[in-house]
CSV table of C-alpha atoms and ligand atoms in Angstrom, one decimal:
chain,number,residue,atom,x,y,z
X,1,UNK,CA,0.3,-0.1,0.1
X,2,UNK,CA,1.2,3.6,-0.6
X,3,UNK,CA,0.3,6.1,2.0
X,4,UNK,CA,-0.2,9.8,1.5
X,5,UNK,CA,-0.4,12.8,3.7
X,6,UNK,CA,-2.5,15.8,2.4
X,7,UNK,CA,-1.3,18.9,4.3
X,8,UNK,CA,-1.8,22.8,4.6
X,9,UNK,CA,-3.5,25.3,6.6
X,10,UNK,CA,-7.2,25.6,7.0
X,11,UNK,CA,-9.0,26.4,3.9
X,12,UNK,CA,-6.0,25.3,1.6
X,13,UNK,CA,-8.4,22.9,0.0
X,14,UNK,CA,-7.2,19.5,1.5
X,15,UNK,CA,-10.8,18.1,1.8
X,16,UNK,CA,-11.9,19.3,-1.5
X,17,UNK,CA,-8.7,17.7,-3.2
X,18,UNK,CA,-8.7,14.5,-1.0
X,19,UNK,CA,-12.2,13.4,-2.3
X,20,UNK,CA,-11.1,13.8,-6.0
X,21,UNK,CA,-7.6,12.2,-5.5
X,22,UNK,CA,-9.1,9.2,-3.2
X,23,UNK,CA,-11.4,8.5,-6.4
X,24,UNK,CA,-8.8,8.9,-8.9
X,25,UNK,CA,-6.4,6.6,-7.4
X,26,UNK,CA,-8.6,4.1,-5.3
X,27,UNK,CA,-7.3,5.6,-2.1
X,28,UNK,CA,-9.0,5.5,1.1
X,29,UNK,CA,-9.6,8.9,2.3
X,30,UNK,CA,-9.2,9.6,6.0
X,31,UNK,CA,-10.1,12.8,7.6
X,32,UNK,CA,-10.0,13.4,11.2
X,33,UNK,CA,-12.2,16.5,10.9
X,34,UNK,CA,-15.0,14.5,9.1
X,35,UNK,CA,-14.9,11.7,11.8
X,36,UNK,CA,-15.3,14.3,14.6
X,37,UNK,CA,-17.9,16.1,12.8
X,38,UNK,CA,-19.6,12.8,12.2
X,39,UNK,CA,-19.5,12.0,16.2
X,40,UNK,CA,-21.0,15.6,16.8
X,41,UNK,CA,-24.0,14.9,14.2
X,42,UNK,CA,-24.6,11.6,15.7
X,43,UNK,CA,-24.6,13.2,19.3
X,44,UNK,CA,-22.3,10.6,20.9
X,45,UNK,CA,-20.5,11.5,24.2
X,46,UNK,CA,-17.1,11.9,22.3
X,47,UNK,CA,-18.9,14.5,19.8
X,48,UNK,CA,-20.2,16.4,22.7
X,49,UNK,CA,-17.0,16.7,24.2
X,50,UNK,CA,-15.1,17.7,21.4
X,51,UNK,CA,-17.5,20.0,19.8
X,52,UNK,CA,-16.7,23.2,22.1
X,53,UNK,CA,-12.9,22.5,21.4
X,54,UNK,CA,-13.5,22.4,17.7
X,55,UNK,CA,-15.8,25.3,17.6
X,56,UNK,CA,-12.8,27.5,19.1
X,57,UNK,CA,-10.3,26.3,16.8
X,58,UNK,CA,-8.2,24.3,19.2
X,59,UNK,CA,-7.0,20.9,18.7
X,60,UNK,CA,-8.7,17.9,20.2
X,61,UNK,CA,-6.3,15.7,22.1
X,62,UNK,CA,-4.0,13.3,20.3
X,63,UNK,CA,-5.3,10.2,21.8
X,64,UNK,CA,-8.9,11.0,20.6
X,65,UNK,CA,-7.6,11.4,16.9
X,66,UNK,CA,-5.0,8.4,17.1
X,67,UNK,CA,-7.6,5.9,18.4
X,68,UNK,CA,-10.0,6.9,15.7
X,69,UNK,CA,-7.3,6.4,12.9
X,70,UNK,CA,-6.1,3.1,14.4
X,71,UNK,CA,-9.5,1.7,14.3
X,72,UNK,CA,-9.9,2.7,10.6
X,73,UNK,CA,-6.7,1.7,9.5
X,74,UNK,CA,-7.2,-2.0,10.6
X,75,UNK,CA,-10.9,-2.1,9.3
X,76,UNK,CA,-9.9,-1.4,5.6
X,77,UNK,CA,-9.2,-3.9,3.1
X,78,UNK,CA,-8.8,-4.0,-0.8
X,79,UNK,CA,-7.5,-0.3,-1.1
X,80,UNK,CA,-4.4,1.0,-2.8
X,81,UNK,CA,-3.6,2.9,0.4
X,82,UNK,CA,-4.4,5.8,2.6
X,83,UNK,CA,-4.7,9.5,2.0
X,84,UNK,CA,-4.9,11.0,5.6
X,85,UNK,CA,-6.4,14.5,5.5
X,86,UNK,CA,-6.3,16.8,8.7
X,87,UNK,CA,-4.0,14.1,10.3
X,88,UNK,CA,-1.4,14.1,11.8
X,89,UNK,CA,-1.8,17.7,13.1
X,90,UNK,CA,1.1,17.6,15.7
X,91,UNK,CA,4.6,15.8,15.7
X,92,UNK,CA,3.3,13.3,18.5
X,93,UNK,CA,0.5,12.5,16.1
X,94,UNK,CA,3.0,11.9,13.2
X,95,UNK,CA,5.4,9.8,15.4
X,96,UNK,CA,2.1,7.6,16.4
X,97,UNK,CA,1.1,7.3,12.7
X,98,UNK,CA,4.6,6.0,11.6
X,99,UNK,CA,4.9,3.5,14.3
X,100,UNK,CA,1.1,2.4,13.6
X,101,UNK,CA,2.3,2.0,9.9
X,102,UNK,CA,5.6,0.6,10.7
X,103,UNK,CA,4.0,-2.1,12.9
X,104,UNK,CA,1.8,-3.1,9.8
X,105,UNK,CA,4.4,-3.1,7.3
X,106,UNK,CA,3.7,0.2,5.8
X,107,UNK,CA,5.2,4.0,5.8
X,108,UNK,CA,4.2,7.4,5.0
X,109,UNK,CA,5.3,7.4,1.5
X,110,UNK,CA,4.9,11.2,0.6
X,111,UNK,CA,3.6,14.3,2.2
X,112,UNK,CA,2.1,16.7,-0.3
X,113,UNK,CA,1.7,20.5,1.3
X,114,UNK,CA,-0.5,22.9,-0.3
X,115,UNK,CA,0.8,26.4,-0.3
X,116,UNK,CA,-1.7,29.3,-0.1
X,117,UNK,CA,-1.5,32.8,0.8
X,118,UNK,CA,-2.9,33.8,4.0
X,119,UNK,CA,-5.7,36.2,2.7
X,120,UNK,CA,-6.8,33.8,0.1
X,121,UNK,CA,-7.1,31.0,3.2
X,122,UNK,CA,-9.5,33.5,5.0
X,123,UNK,CA,-11.6,34.4,2.0
X,124,UNK,CA,-12.3,30.4,1.0
X,125,UNK,CA,-13.1,29.7,4.6
X,126,UNK,CA,-15.6,32.6,4.8
X,127,UNK,CA,-17.5,31.6,1.8
X,128,UNK,CA,-17.1,28.0,2.9
X,129,UNK,CA,-19.2,29.0,6.1
X,130,UNK,CA,-22.1,29.8,4.1
X,131,UNK,CA,-22.6,26.5,2.5
X,132,UNK,CA,-21.2,24.2,5.3
X,133,UNK,CA,-22.6,26.0,8.4
X,134,UNK,CA,-19.5,24.9,10.3
X,135,UNK,CA,-19.3,27.3,13.4
X,136,UNK,CA,-15.4,27.3,13.2
X,137,UNK,CA,-15.6,28.6,9.7
X,138,UNK,CA,-17.9,32.0,10.4
X,139,UNK,CA,-16.0,33.7,13.2
X,140,UNK,CA,-12.9,35.5,11.7
X,141,UNK,CA,-11.3,35.5,15.1
X,142,UNK,CA,-11.7,31.4,15.2
X,143,UNK,CA,-10.2,31.4,11.4
X,144,UNK,CA,-7.1,33.3,12.8
X,145,UNK,CA,-6.7,31.1,15.8
X,146,UNK,CA,-6.8,28.0,13.5
X,147,UNK,CA,-4.1,29.4,11.3
X,148,UNK,CA,-2.0,30.3,14.2
X,149,UNK,CA,-2.6,26.8,15.5
X,150,UNK,CA,-1.6,25.3,12.4
X,151,UNK,CA,1.7,27.4,12.5
X,152,UNK,CA,2.7,26.6,16.0
X,153,UNK,CA,1.5,22.8,16.2
X,154,UNK,CA,1.2,21.5,12.6
X,155,UNK,CA,4.0,23.2,10.6
X,156,UNK,CA,6.8,21.7,12.5
X,157,UNK,CA,5.6,18.3,10.9
X,158,UNK,CA,7.2,19.7,7.7
X,159,UNK,CA,10.7,19.7,9.1
X,160,UNK,CA,10.0,16.2,10.2
X,161,UNK,CA,9.1,14.9,7.1
X,162,UNK,CA,11.7,16.8,5.2
X,163,UNK,CA,14.3,15.0,7.0
X,164,UNK,CA,12.8,11.8,5.9
X,165,UNK,CA,12.9,13.0,2.3
X,166,UNK,CA,8.9,12.7,1.8
X,167,UNK,CA,8.1,16.4,1.9
X,168,UNK,CA,6.7,17.7,-1.5
X,169,UNK,CA,5.4,21.4,-1.6
X,170,UNK,CA,2.5,22.1,-3.8
X,171,UNK,CA,1.1,25.4,-5.3
X,172,UNK,CA,-2.5,25.5,-3.9
X,173,UNK,CA,-3.5,28.7,-5.8
X,174,UNK,CA,-5.5,28.5,-8.9
X,175,UNK,CA,-8.7,26.8,-9.8
X,176,UNK,CA,-9.8,23.3,-8.1
X,177,UNK,CA,-8.8,21.5,-11.3
X,178,UNK,CA,-5.3,23.1,-11.7
X,179,UNK,CA,-4.3,22.1,-8.2
X,180,UNK,CA,-6.0,18.9,-8.7
X,181,UNK,CA,-3.6,18.2,-11.8
X,182,UNK,CA,-0.6,19.3,-9.9
X,183,UNK,CA,-1.4,16.9,-6.8
X,184,UNK,CA,-2.3,13.8,-9.1
X,185,UNK,CA,1.0,14.6,-11.1
X,186,UNK,CA,3.1,14.3,-7.7
X,187,UNK,CA,1.1,11.2,-6.6
X,188,UNK,CA,1.3,9.4,-10.0
X,189,UNK,CA,4.9,9.3,-9.6
X,190,UNK,CA,4.8,7.2,-6.4
X,191,UNK,CA,2.0,4.9,-7.7
W,1,ADP,P1,-9.7,22.6,8.4
W,1,ADP,O1,-10.9,22.4,7.4
W,1,ADP,O2,-9.5,23.6,9.3
W,1,ADP,O3,-8.3,21.9,8.0
W,1,ADP,P2,-10.6,19.9,9.6
W,1,ADP,O4,-12.0,19.8,9.3
W,1,ADP,O5,-9.7,19.0,9.3
W,1,ADP,O6,-10.3,21.5,9.5
W,1,ADP,O7,-10.8,19.9,11.3
W,1,ADP,C1,-11.6,20.8,12.1
W,1,ADP,C2,-11.4,20.7,13.3
W,1,ADP,O8,-11.5,19.4,14.1
W,1,ADP,C3,-10.2,21.1,13.8
W,1,ADP,O9,-9.6,22.8,14.0
W,1,ADP,C4,-9.7,20.3,15.3
W,1,ADP,O10,-10.6,21.2,16.4
W,1,ADP,C5,-10.3,19.3,15.0
W,1,ADP,N1,-9.2,18.3,14.4
W,1,ADP,C6,-9.4,17.6,13.4
W,1,ADP,N2,-8.3,16.9,13.0
W,1,ADP,C7,-7.5,16.9,14.3
W,1,ADP,C8,-6.4,16.3,14.7
W,1,ADP,N3,-5.7,15.4,13.8
W,1,ADP,N4,-6.0,16.5,15.9
W,1,ADP,C9,-6.4,17.3,16.6
W,1,ADP,N5,-7.7,18.2,16.3
W,1,ADP,C10,-8.1,17.9,15.0
């Protein structure tokens, strides 16, 4: 199996592109954000606990997302590989993911990082709020907090992956189709 991380700040287009890429390459798309929102929608105890953290734009505890991902990784059969979206978000999550994959004879094969200007990120999230109704997209202060959390807690993963020789920056500006073609081009080289 070939495993990819799709990476980038909030609003960089990870979710949109992941759905298209997973379909094109028969990859299993795993989004911790989607999994957490499904917990909230189902009204579970976990969802209830996580929803206030998420609406403030903070990260939920590492153990919560690691457990969710581990359960999924073991339940999927017959896929070309995984496309991890919004996970890992901390260096600790990255170490856990590597260990989890290594235990199963796999690794992180490539990290694709979408690069998008700050003002464009904010514009995209504000537009998305109207369609998604996501509380964390509505409030400009929460958006700025999510971008700050990304810089502080998530961006250090880039250095971690660079050292392993799996880091691939990708221009995330332009149309959805343009960005899709760029990402697909890099992924094809690994498949
Ligand atoms: P975005 O569109 O901002 O990238 P996601 O849909 O991936 O957002 O995630 C929404 C929220 O869910 C995050 O702001 C965070 O509170 C929580 N979350 C999602 N994935 C993780 C993770 N791997 N670790 C911690 N918190 C997470």
